[in-house]
Amino acid sequence: MSANTCEHVWKIIDAKDGFIITEKCFHCNDLREYFARELTPPKEEYREGPHYYNFMAGAQTIQFNLFCEKCGTVVSLRNLMAIMQCEHCIADCPLNLISQSAAEQKIWAYGALCYATPDGKEGTLNIEQLKALNEFFNARIRSAGKKILILPGFFRADPAKCEAIILTDVGMLPEDEDN
Amino acid sequence: MTIAELMKKVSMTPMNKLFDKDITGGLVTDMVSDVMKTGQAGHLWVTVQTNKKVIAAANLVDIAAVVITQGKKVDADVLEAADKVEITILSTPMASWDFVGQTYALGLHSES
């Protein structure tokens, strides 16, 4: 069966546990994020060209690809950093507007955040990746009338001010010690 | 087995509205990345985490209900988020180990 006509049945393959490492150059404030598979996040300061990068944060996560069990198509998701859900922090943010509007029809919108491209631009999933990710999550659903909508992360109005729930394993512990 | 049926057999109470659904199995983890990787629609997710991320991850994979063990409290905004996406949060005083032992004995496995 050709990949074009296949009604894909996706499953996760190549799942790798690791960390999203965020580093910052203390000279120019340049931020970079990448996926690391070390058992403990790398925290050493290092120099690269004019930059001196320092560890800022590490968030445990998984990296995976999708494989169609019917036609054998593999969709690499190596550039996918994390999936996030809008917290409605900016009223006129496109992701907020879509999320609120879609929720009325039990369509739950999420954003796909990607690693920056090698030239430092905000990364994004291509249409094949977005389609596969949407098909993968929607195929799992059993609740009647419910749908998942994965949107590109660039729908966020202002990533620096975005307070979205990012699905990584960091910040999970409540601050309330009595909890 | 539905959530309501399971509640009659195992000590747990809903902390928000009860959205009764069929339970197809379960998983025990405190990591949202595990849920995205191995969680299945209809699963009961047993955890001690009470963060809003739990609801976002549970909704993404259509988890039937989340069980918070050890009687941990859950903030009102988390319960509100769970209501919105129609996922029941259940509380049990039991430790995760004991809770899973009981539900496993009732036939709920990871791939039921």
mmCIF file of N, CA, C and O in Angstrom, chain A residues 12 15-17 60-62 64 83 85 87-88 100 103 106 108 110 136-137 140-143 146 148 150 165-174 176 178-179, chain B residues 21-22 24 30-42 49-63 72-75 84-87:
data_model
loop_
_atom_site.group_PDB
_atom_site.id
_atom_site.type_symbol
_atom_site.label_atom_id
_atom_site.label_comp_id
_atom_site.label_asym_id
_atom_site.label_seq_id
_atom_site.Cartn_x
_atom_site.Cartn_y
_atom_site.Cartn_z
ATOM 1 N N ILE A 12 4.276 4.440 18.279
ATOM 2 C CA ILE A 12 5.552 5.074 18.647
ATOM 3 C C ILE A 12 6.690 4.078 18.454
ATOM 4 O O ILE A 12 6.590 2.922 18.875
ATOM 5 N N ALA A 15 11.532 5.251 20.842
ATOM 6 C CA ALA A 15 11.319 6.117 22.012
ATOM 7 C C ALA A 15 12.598 6.167 22.850
ATOM 8 O O ALA A 15 13.142 5.126 23.219
ATOM 9 N N LYS A 16 13.062 7.360 23.091
ATOM 10 C CA LYS A 16 14.298 7.537 23.862
ATOM 11 C C LYS A 16 14.034 8.500 25.016
ATOM 12 O O LYS A 16 13.521 9.592 24.818
ATOM 13 N N ASP A 17 14.384 8.055 26.220
ATOM 14 C CA ASP A 17 14.291 8.946 27.372
ATOM 15 C C ASP A 17 15.491 9.891 27.376
ATOM 16 O O ASP A 17 16.583 9.503 26.969
ATOM 17 N N GLN A 60 13.066 16.430 32.009
ATOM 18 C CA GLN A 60 13.053 15.053 31.512
ATOM 19 C C GLN A 60 11.926 14.880 30.495
ATOM 20 O O GLN A 60 10.828 15.417 30.671
ATOM 21 N N THR A 61 12.199 14.141 29.445
ATOM 22 C CA THR A 61 11.200 13.987 28.389
ATOM 23 C C THR A 61 11.492 12.731 27.573
ATOM 24 O O THR A 61 12.406 11.970 27.908
ATOM 25 N N ILE A 62 10.707 12.519 26.527
ATOM 26 C CA ILE A 62 11.007 11.433 25.592
ATOM 27 C C ILE A 62 11.094 12.016 24.189
ATOM 28 O O ILE A 62 10.479 13.039 23.880
ATOM 29 N N PHE A 64 10.658 10.565 20.189
ATOM 30 C CA PHE A 64 10.133 9.378 19.503
ATOM 31 C C PHE A 64 9.840 9.679 18.039
ATOM 32 O O PHE A 64 9.770 10.842 17.620
ATOM 33 N N ILE A 83 5.060 18.877 23.802
ATOM 34 C CA ILE A 83 3.680 19.258 23.493
ATOM 35 C C ILE A 83 3.175 20.112 24.653
ATOM 36 O O ILE A 83 3.480 19.833 25.818
ATOM 37 N N GLN A 85 -0.080 22.748 26.360
ATOM 38 C CA GLN A 85 -1.487 23.137 26.347
ATOM 39 C C GLN A 85 -1.612 24.578 26.809
ATOM 40 O O GLN A 85 -0.978 24.984 27.789
ATOM 41 N N GLU A 87 -2.708 27.985 28.450
ATOM 42 C CA GLU A 87 -3.268 28.380 29.755
ATOM 43 C C GLU A 87 -3.997 29.716 29.656
ATOM 44 O O GLU A 87 -4.289 30.344 30.664
ATOM 45 N N HIS A 88 -4.239 30.169 28.452
ATOM 46 C CA HIS A 88 -5.052 31.369 28.205
ATOM 47 C C HIS A 88 -4.470 32.620 28.865
ATOM 48 O O HIS A 88 -5.205 33.467 29.375
ATOM 49 N N GLN A 100 -9.836 28.070 22.912
ATOM 50 C CA GLN A 100 -11.136 28.352 23.548
ATOM 51 C C GLN A 100 -12.289 28.027 22.611
ATOM 52 O O GLN A 100 -13.305 27.490 23.022
ATOM 53 N N ALA A 103 -12.577 24.174 22.142
ATOM 54 C CA ALA A 103 -13.022 23.459 23.342
ATOM 55 C C ALA A 103 -14.544 23.362 23.425
ATOM 56 O O ALA A 103 -15.090 22.413 23.995
ATOM 57 N N LYS A 106 -15.513 20.166 22.130
ATOM 58 C CA LYS A 106 -14.724 19.070 22.705
ATOM 59 C C LYS A 106 -13.501 18.739 21.852
ATOM 60 O O LYS A 106 -13.100 17.586 21.716
ATOM 61 N N TRP A 108 -9.685 19.487 21.817
ATOM 62 C CA TRP A 108 -8.692 20.002 22.771
ATOM 63 C C TRP A 108 -7.411 20.309 22.027
ATOM 64 O O TRP A 108 -6.753 19.411 21.501
ATOM 65 N N TYR A 110 -3.613 21.546 21.407
ATOM 66 C CA TYR A 110 -2.273 21.531 21.995
ATOM 67 C C TYR A 110 -1.312 22.161 20.989
ATOM 68 O O TYR A 110 -1.599 22.206 19.793
ATOM 69 N N PHE A 136 -2.127 10.126 15.172
ATOM 70 C CA PHE A 136 -1.702 9.227 16.244
ATOM 71 C C PHE A 136 -2.533 9.449 17.511
ATOM 72 O O PHE A 136 -3.072 8.506 18.093
ATOM 73 N N PHE A 137 -2.649 10.690 17.944
ATOM 74 C CA PHE A 137 -3.376 10.946 19.190
ATOM 75 C C PHE A 137 -4.882 10.744 19.020
ATOM 76 O O PHE A 137 -5.550 10.233 19.915
ATOM 77 N N ARG A 140 -6.218 7.100 19.189
ATOM 78 C CA ARG A 140 -6.264 6.473 20.511
ATOM 79 C C ARG A 140 -7.577 6.752 21.248
ATOM 80 O O ARG A 140 -7.935 6.039 22.177
ATOM 81 N N ILE A 141 -8.270 7.806 20.865
ATOM 82 C CA ILE A 141 -9.401 8.296 21.673
ATOM 83 C C ILE A 141 -10.600 7.358 21.629
ATOM 84 O O ILE A 141 -10.966 6.859 20.573
ATOM 85 N N ARG A 142 -11.186 7.143 22.810
ATOM 86 C CA ARG A 142 -12.399 6.327 22.923
ATOM 87 C C ARG A 142 -13.604 7.174 23.339
ATOM 88 O O ARG A 142 -14.730 6.788 23.088
ATOM 89 N N SER A 143 -13.364 8.313 23.986
ATOM 90 C CA SER A 143 -14.475 9.147 24.461
ATOM 91 C C SER A 143 -15.240 9.735 23.274
ATOM 92 O O SER A 143 -14.621 10.320 22.368
ATOM 93 N N LYS A 146 -14.914 13.442 21.274
ATOM 94 C CA LYS A 146 -13.688 14.150 21.674
ATOM 95 C C LYS A 146 -12.638 14.091 20.565
ATOM 96 O O LYS A 146 -12.507 13.069 19.890
ATOM 97 N N ILE A 148 -8.472 15.646 19.477
ATOM 98 C CA ILE A 148 -7.235 16.356 19.825
ATOM 99 C C ILE A 148 -6.770 17.111 18.581
ATOM 100 O O ILE A 148 -6.832 16.579 17.460
ATOM 101 N N ILE A 150 -3.432 19.104 17.350
ATOM 102 C CA ILE A 150 -2.053 19.553 17.591
ATOM 103 C C ILE A 150 -1.723 20.650 16.575
ATOM 104 O O ILE A 150 -1.774 20.418 15.363
ATOM 105 N N ILE A 165 1.094 25.015 29.775
ATOM 106 C CA ILE A 165 1.474 23.777 30.458
ATOM 107 C C ILE A 165 2.297 22.974 29.456
ATOM 108 O O ILE A 165 1.780 22.577 28.410
ATOM 109 N N ILE A 166 3.566 22.783 29.759
ATOM 110 C CA ILE A 166 4.439 22.047 28.844
ATOM 111 C C ILE A 166 4.609 20.627 29.374
ATOM 112 O O ILE A 166 4.969 20.427 30.539
ATOM 113 N N LEU A 167 4.310 19.670 28.511
ATOM 114 C CA LEU A 167 4.300 18.277 28.961
ATOM 115 C C LEU A 167 5.702 17.680 28.994
ATOM 116 O O LEU A 167 6.074 16.841 28.168
ATOM 117 N N THR A 168 6.472 18.138 29.955
ATOM 118 C CA THR A 168 7.770 17.554 30.265
ATOM 119 C C THR A 168 7.775 17.269 31.755
ATOM 120 O O THR A 168 6.941 17.787 32.503
ATOM 121 N N ASP A 169 8.736 16.458 32.178
ATOM 122 C CA ASP A 169 8.772 16.092 33.590
ATOM 123 C C ASP A 169 9.665 17.021 34.373
ATOM 124 O O ASP A 169 10.787 16.686 34.744
ATOM 125 N N VAL A 170 9.154 18.200 34.598
ATOM 126 C CA VAL A 170 9.832 19.189 35.443
ATOM 127 C C VAL A 170 8.747 20.034 36.095
ATOM 128 O O VAL A 170 7.670 20.213 35.525
ATOM 129 N N GLY A 171 9.014 20.479 37.312
ATOM 130 C CA GLY A 171 8.032 21.308 38.006
ATOM 131 C C GLY A 171 6.781 20.546 38.384
ATOM 132 O O GLY A 171 5.704 21.117 38.471
ATOM 133 N N MET A 172 6.925 19.261 38.623
ATOM 134 C CA MET A 172 5.747 18.444 38.933
ATOM 135 C C MET A 172 5.381 18.472 40.399
ATOM 136 O O MET A 172 4.280 18.109 40.780
ATOM 137 N N LEU A 173 6.321 18.848 41.241
ATOM 138 C CA LEU A 173 6.048 18.769 42.667
ATOM 139 C C LEU A 173 5.344 20.035 43.149
ATOM 140 O O LEU A 173 5.759 21.137 42.832
ATOM 141 N N PRO A 174 4.268 19.876 43.916
ATOM 142 C CA PRO A 174 3.569 21.052 44.424
ATOM 143 C C PRO A 174 4.437 21.798 45.430
ATOM 144 O O PRO A 174 5.254 21.211 46.137
ATOM 145 N N ASP A 176 3.294 23.402 47.961
ATOM 146 C CA ASP A 176 2.699 23.259 49.277
ATOM 147 C C ASP A 176 3.255 22.021 49.973
ATOM 148 O O ASP A 176 3.008 20.900 49.576
ATOM 149 N N ASP A 178 2.504 20.725 52.719
ATOM 150 C CA ASP A 178 1.519 19.899 53.407
ATOM 151 C C ASP A 178 0.808 18.957 52.459
ATOM 152 O O ASP A 178 0.074 18.080 52.882
ATOM 153 N N ASN A 179 1.022 19.174 51.163
ATOM 154 C CA ASN A 179 0.281 18.386 50.170
ATOM 155 C C ASN A 179 0.755 16.937 50.165
ATOM 156 O O ASN A 179 1.888 16.651 50.211
ATOM 157 N N LYS B 21 -16.797 6.147 32.992
ATOM 158 C CA LYS B 21 -16.292 5.614 31.725
ATOM 159 C C LYS B 21 -15.836 4.177 31.931
ATOM 160 O O LYS B 21 -15.549 3.773 33.059
ATOM 161 N N ASP B 22 -15.747 3.445 30.833
ATOM 162 C CA ASP B 22 -15.175 2.102 30.895
ATOM 163 C C ASP B 22 -13.676 2.188 31.164
ATOM 164 O O ASP B 22 -12.997 3.036 30.586
ATOM 165 N N THR B 24 -10.183 0.264 30.730
ATOM 166 C CA THR B 24 -9.640 -0.814 29.892
ATOM 167 C C THR B 24 -8.335 -1.379 30.432
ATOM 168 O O THR B 24 -7.817 -2.359 29.918
ATOM 169 N N ASP B 30 4.640 8.496 37.660
ATOM 170 C CA ASP B 30 4.583 9.898 38.071
ATOM 171 C C ASP B 30 5.184 10.801 36.997
ATOM 172 O O ASP B 30 5.485 11.962 37.252
ATOM 173 N N MET B 31 5.350 10.258 35.783
ATOM 174 C CA MET B 31 5.965 11.031 34.703
ATOM 175 C C MET B 31 5.000 11.190 33.530
ATOM 176 O O MET B 31 4.473 10.197 33.017
ATOM 177 N N VAL B 32 4.807 12.424 33.100
ATOM 178 C CA VAL B 32 3.893 12.655 31.976
ATOM 179 C C VAL B 32 4.463 12.072 30.682
ATOM 180 O O VAL B 32 3.712 11.672 29.796
ATOM 181 N N SER B 33 5.796 12.000 30.579
ATOM 182 C CA SER B 33 6.386 11.413 29.366
ATOM 183 C C SER B 33 6.036 9.929 29.267
ATOM 184 O O SER B 33 5.828 9.403 28.173
ATOM 185 N N ASP B 34 5.952 9.245 30.398
ATOM 186 C CA ASP B 34 5.536 7.832 30.389
ATOM 187 C C ASP B 34 4.096 7.692 29.904
ATOM 188 O O ASP B 34 3.763 6.760 29.190
ATOM 189 N N VAL B 35 3.261 8.622 30.329
ATOM 190 C CA VAL B 35 1.846 8.565 29.939
ATOM 191 C C VAL B 35 1.708 8.757 28.438
ATOM 192 O O VAL B 35 0.948 8.056 27.765
ATOM 193 N N MET B 36 2.465 9.712 27.894
ATOM 194 C CA MET B 36 2.407 9.939 26.449
ATOM 195 C C MET B 36 2.910 8.721 25.684
ATOM 196 O O MET B 36 2.445 8.414 24.600
ATOM 197 N N LYS B 37 3.879 8.019 26.271
ATOM 198 C CA LYS B 37 4.485 6.875 25.588
ATOM 199 C C LYS B 37 3.642 5.610 25.736
ATOM 200 O O LYS B 37 3.437 4.898 24.757
ATOM 201 N N THR B 38 3.148 5.349 26.947
ATOM 202 C CA THR B 38 2.512 4.043 27.180
ATOM 203 C C THR B 38 1.039 4.136 27.578
ATOM 204 O O THR B 38 0.365 3.116 27.606
ATOM 205 N N GLY B 39 0.542 5.320 27.881
ATOM 206 C CA GLY B 39 -0.857 5.449 28.292
ATOM 207 C C GLY B 39 -1.801 5.135 27.143
ATOM 208 O O GLY B 39 -1.496 5.434 25.991
ATOM 209 N N GLN B 40 -2.912 4.533 27.472
ATOM 210 C CA GLN B 40 -3.910 4.192 26.454
ATOM 211 C C GLN B 40 -5.265 4.770 26.859
ATOM 212 O O GLN B 40 -5.543 4.930 28.047
ATOM 213 N N ALA B 41 -6.093 5.036 25.877
ATOM 214 C CA ALA B 41 -7.451 5.506 26.159
ATOM 215 C C ALA B 41 -8.150 4.492 27.055
ATOM 216 O O ALA B 41 -8.032 3.286 26.842
ATOM 217 N N GLY B 42 -8.830 5.003 28.068
ATOM 218 C CA GLY B 42 -9.562 4.118 28.973
ATOM 219 C C GLY B 42 -8.731 3.628 30.146
ATOM 220 O O GLY B 42 -9.236 2.963 31.039
ATOM 221 N N GLN B 49 1.278 12.514 41.664
ATOM 222 C CA GLN B 49 1.402 13.875 41.146
ATOM 223 C C GLN B 49 0.052 14.576 41.128
ATOM 224 O O GLN B 49 -0.953 13.962 40.749
ATOM 225 N N THR B 50 0.043 15.839 41.507
ATOM 226 C CA THR B 50 -1.223 16.572 41.550
ATOM 227 C C THR B 50 -1.154 17.853 40.730
ATOM 228 O O THR B 50 -1.974 18.745 40.878
ATOM 229 N N ASN B 51 -0.156 17.931 39.850
ATOM 230 C CA ASN B 51 0.056 19.109 39.023
ATOM 231 C C ASN B 51 -0.949 19.150 37.872
ATOM 232 O O ASN B 51 -1.470 18.119 37.450
ATOM 233 N N LYS B 52 -1.168 20.350 37.345
ATOM 234 C CA LYS B 52 -2.068 20.512 36.201
ATOM 235 C C LYS B 52 -1.590 19.754 34.967
ATOM 236 O O LYS B 52 -2.370 19.436 34.075
ATOM 237 N N LYS B 53 -0.282 19.496 34.911
ATOM 238 C CA LYS B 53 0.248 18.733 33.783
ATOM 239 C C LYS B 53 -0.410 17.358 33.693
ATOM 240 O O LYS B 53 -0.527 16.792 32.605
ATOM 241 N N VAL B 54 -0.781 16.835 34.845
ATOM 242 C CA VAL B 54 -1.412 15.514 34.873
ATOM 243 C C VAL B 54 -2.694 15.534 34.041
ATOM 244 O O VAL B 54 -2.961 14.613 33.253
ATOM 245 N N ILE B 55 -3.464 16.589 34.186
ATOM 246 C CA ILE B 55 -4.730 16.678 33.456
ATOM 247 C C ILE B 55 -4.476 16.854 31.955
ATOM 248 O O ILE B 55 -5.129 16.220 31.118
ATOM 249 N N ALA B 56 -3.505 17.712 31.613
ATOM 250 C CA ALA B 56 -3.199 17.941 30.195
ATOM 251 C C ALA B 56 -2.726 16.653 29.519
ATOM 252 O O ALA B 56 -3.111 16.352 28.390
ATOM 253 N N ALA B 57 -1.897 15.881 30.227
ATOM 254 C CA ALA B 57 -1.393 14.626 29.659
ATOM 255 C C ALA B 57 -2.495 13.571 29.602
ATOM 256 O O ALA B 57 -2.627 12.848 28.613
ATOM 257 N N ALA B 58 -3.295 13.494 30.660
ATOM 258 C CA ALA B 58 -4.383 12.505 30.701
ATOM 259 C C ALA B 58 -5.388 12.764 29.577
ATOM 260 O O ALA B 58 -5.866 11.834 28.924
ATOM 261 N N ASN B 59 -5.668 14.026 29.344
ATOM 262 C CA ASN B 59 -6.610 14.384 28.279
ATOM 263 C C ASN B 59 -6.047 14.049 26.906
ATOM 264 O O ASN B 59 -6.764 13.574 26.025
ATOM 265 N N LEU B 60 -4.750 14.265 26.733
ATOM 266 C CA LEU B 60 -4.113 14.017 25.438
ATOM 267 C C LEU B 60 -4.246 12.555 25.014
ATOM 268 O O LEU B 60 -4.455 12.268 23.834
ATOM 269 N N VAL B 61 -4.127 11.634 25.961
ATOM 270 C CA VAL B 61 -4.212 10.217 25.600
ATOM 271 C C VAL B 61 -5.551 9.595 26.003
ATOM 272 O O VAL B 61 -5.720 8.394 25.917
ATOM 273 N N ASP B 62 -6.487 10.429 26.433
ATOM 274 C CA ASP B 62 -7.845 9.990 26.770
ATOM 275 C C ASP B 62 -7.884 8.969 27.913
ATOM 276 O O ASP B 62 -8.582 7.946 27.839
ATOM 277 N N ILE B 63 -7.123 9.278 28.948
ATOM 278 C CA ILE B 63 -7.150 8.468 30.175
ATOM 279 C C ILE B 63 -8.565 8.520 30.764
ATOM 280 O O ILE B 63 -9.208 9.580 30.752
ATOM 281 N N LYS B 72 -3.367 12.300 48.906
ATOM 282 C CA LYS B 72 -2.831 13.648 48.632
ATOM 283 C C LYS B 72 -3.930 14.597 48.189
ATOM 284 O O LYS B 72 -4.864 14.201 47.487
ATOM 285 N N LYS B 73 -3.770 15.854 48.581
ATOM 286 C CA LYS B 73 -4.751 16.875 48.224
ATOM 287 C C LYS B 73 -4.497 17.372 46.807
ATOM 288 O O LYS B 73 -3.366 17.306 46.318
ATOM 289 N N VAL B 74 -5.537 17.885 46.191
ATOM 290 C CA VAL B 74 -5.417 18.418 44.831
ATOM 291 C C VAL B 74 -6.002 19.825 44.822
ATOM 292 O O VAL B 74 -7.092 20.056 45.347
ATOM 293 N N ASP B 75 -5.274 20.753 44.222
ATOM 294 C CA ASP B 75 -5.726 22.150 44.181
ATOM 295 C C ASP B 75 -7.021 22.299 43.377
ATOM 296 O O ASP B 75 -7.269 21.550 42.424
ATOM 297 N N LYS B 84 -13.395 20.299 33.195
ATOM 298 C CA LYS B 84 -13.514 20.857 31.847
ATOM 299 C C LYS B 84 -13.294 19.777 30.779
ATOM 300 O O LYS B 84 -13.988 19.748 29.763
ATOM 301 N N VAL B 85 -12.315 18.921 31.001
ATOM 302 C CA VAL B 85 -12.018 17.883 29.997
ATOM 303 C C VAL B 85 -12.679 16.548 30.341
ATOM 304 O O VAL B 85 -12.402 15.523 29.710
ATOM 305 N N GLU B 86 -13.558 16.573 31.349
ATOM 306 C CA GLU B 86 -14.363 15.409 31.722
ATOM 307 C C GLU B 86 -13.515 14.200 32.100
ATOM 308 O O GLU B 86 -13.705 13.089 31.595
ATOM 309 N N ILE B 87 -12.549 14.459 32.966
ATOM 310 C CA ILE B 87 -11.739 13.368 33.519
ATOM 311 C C ILE B 87 -11.915 13.377 35.029
ATOM 312 O O ILE B 87 -11.723 14.406 35.684
#
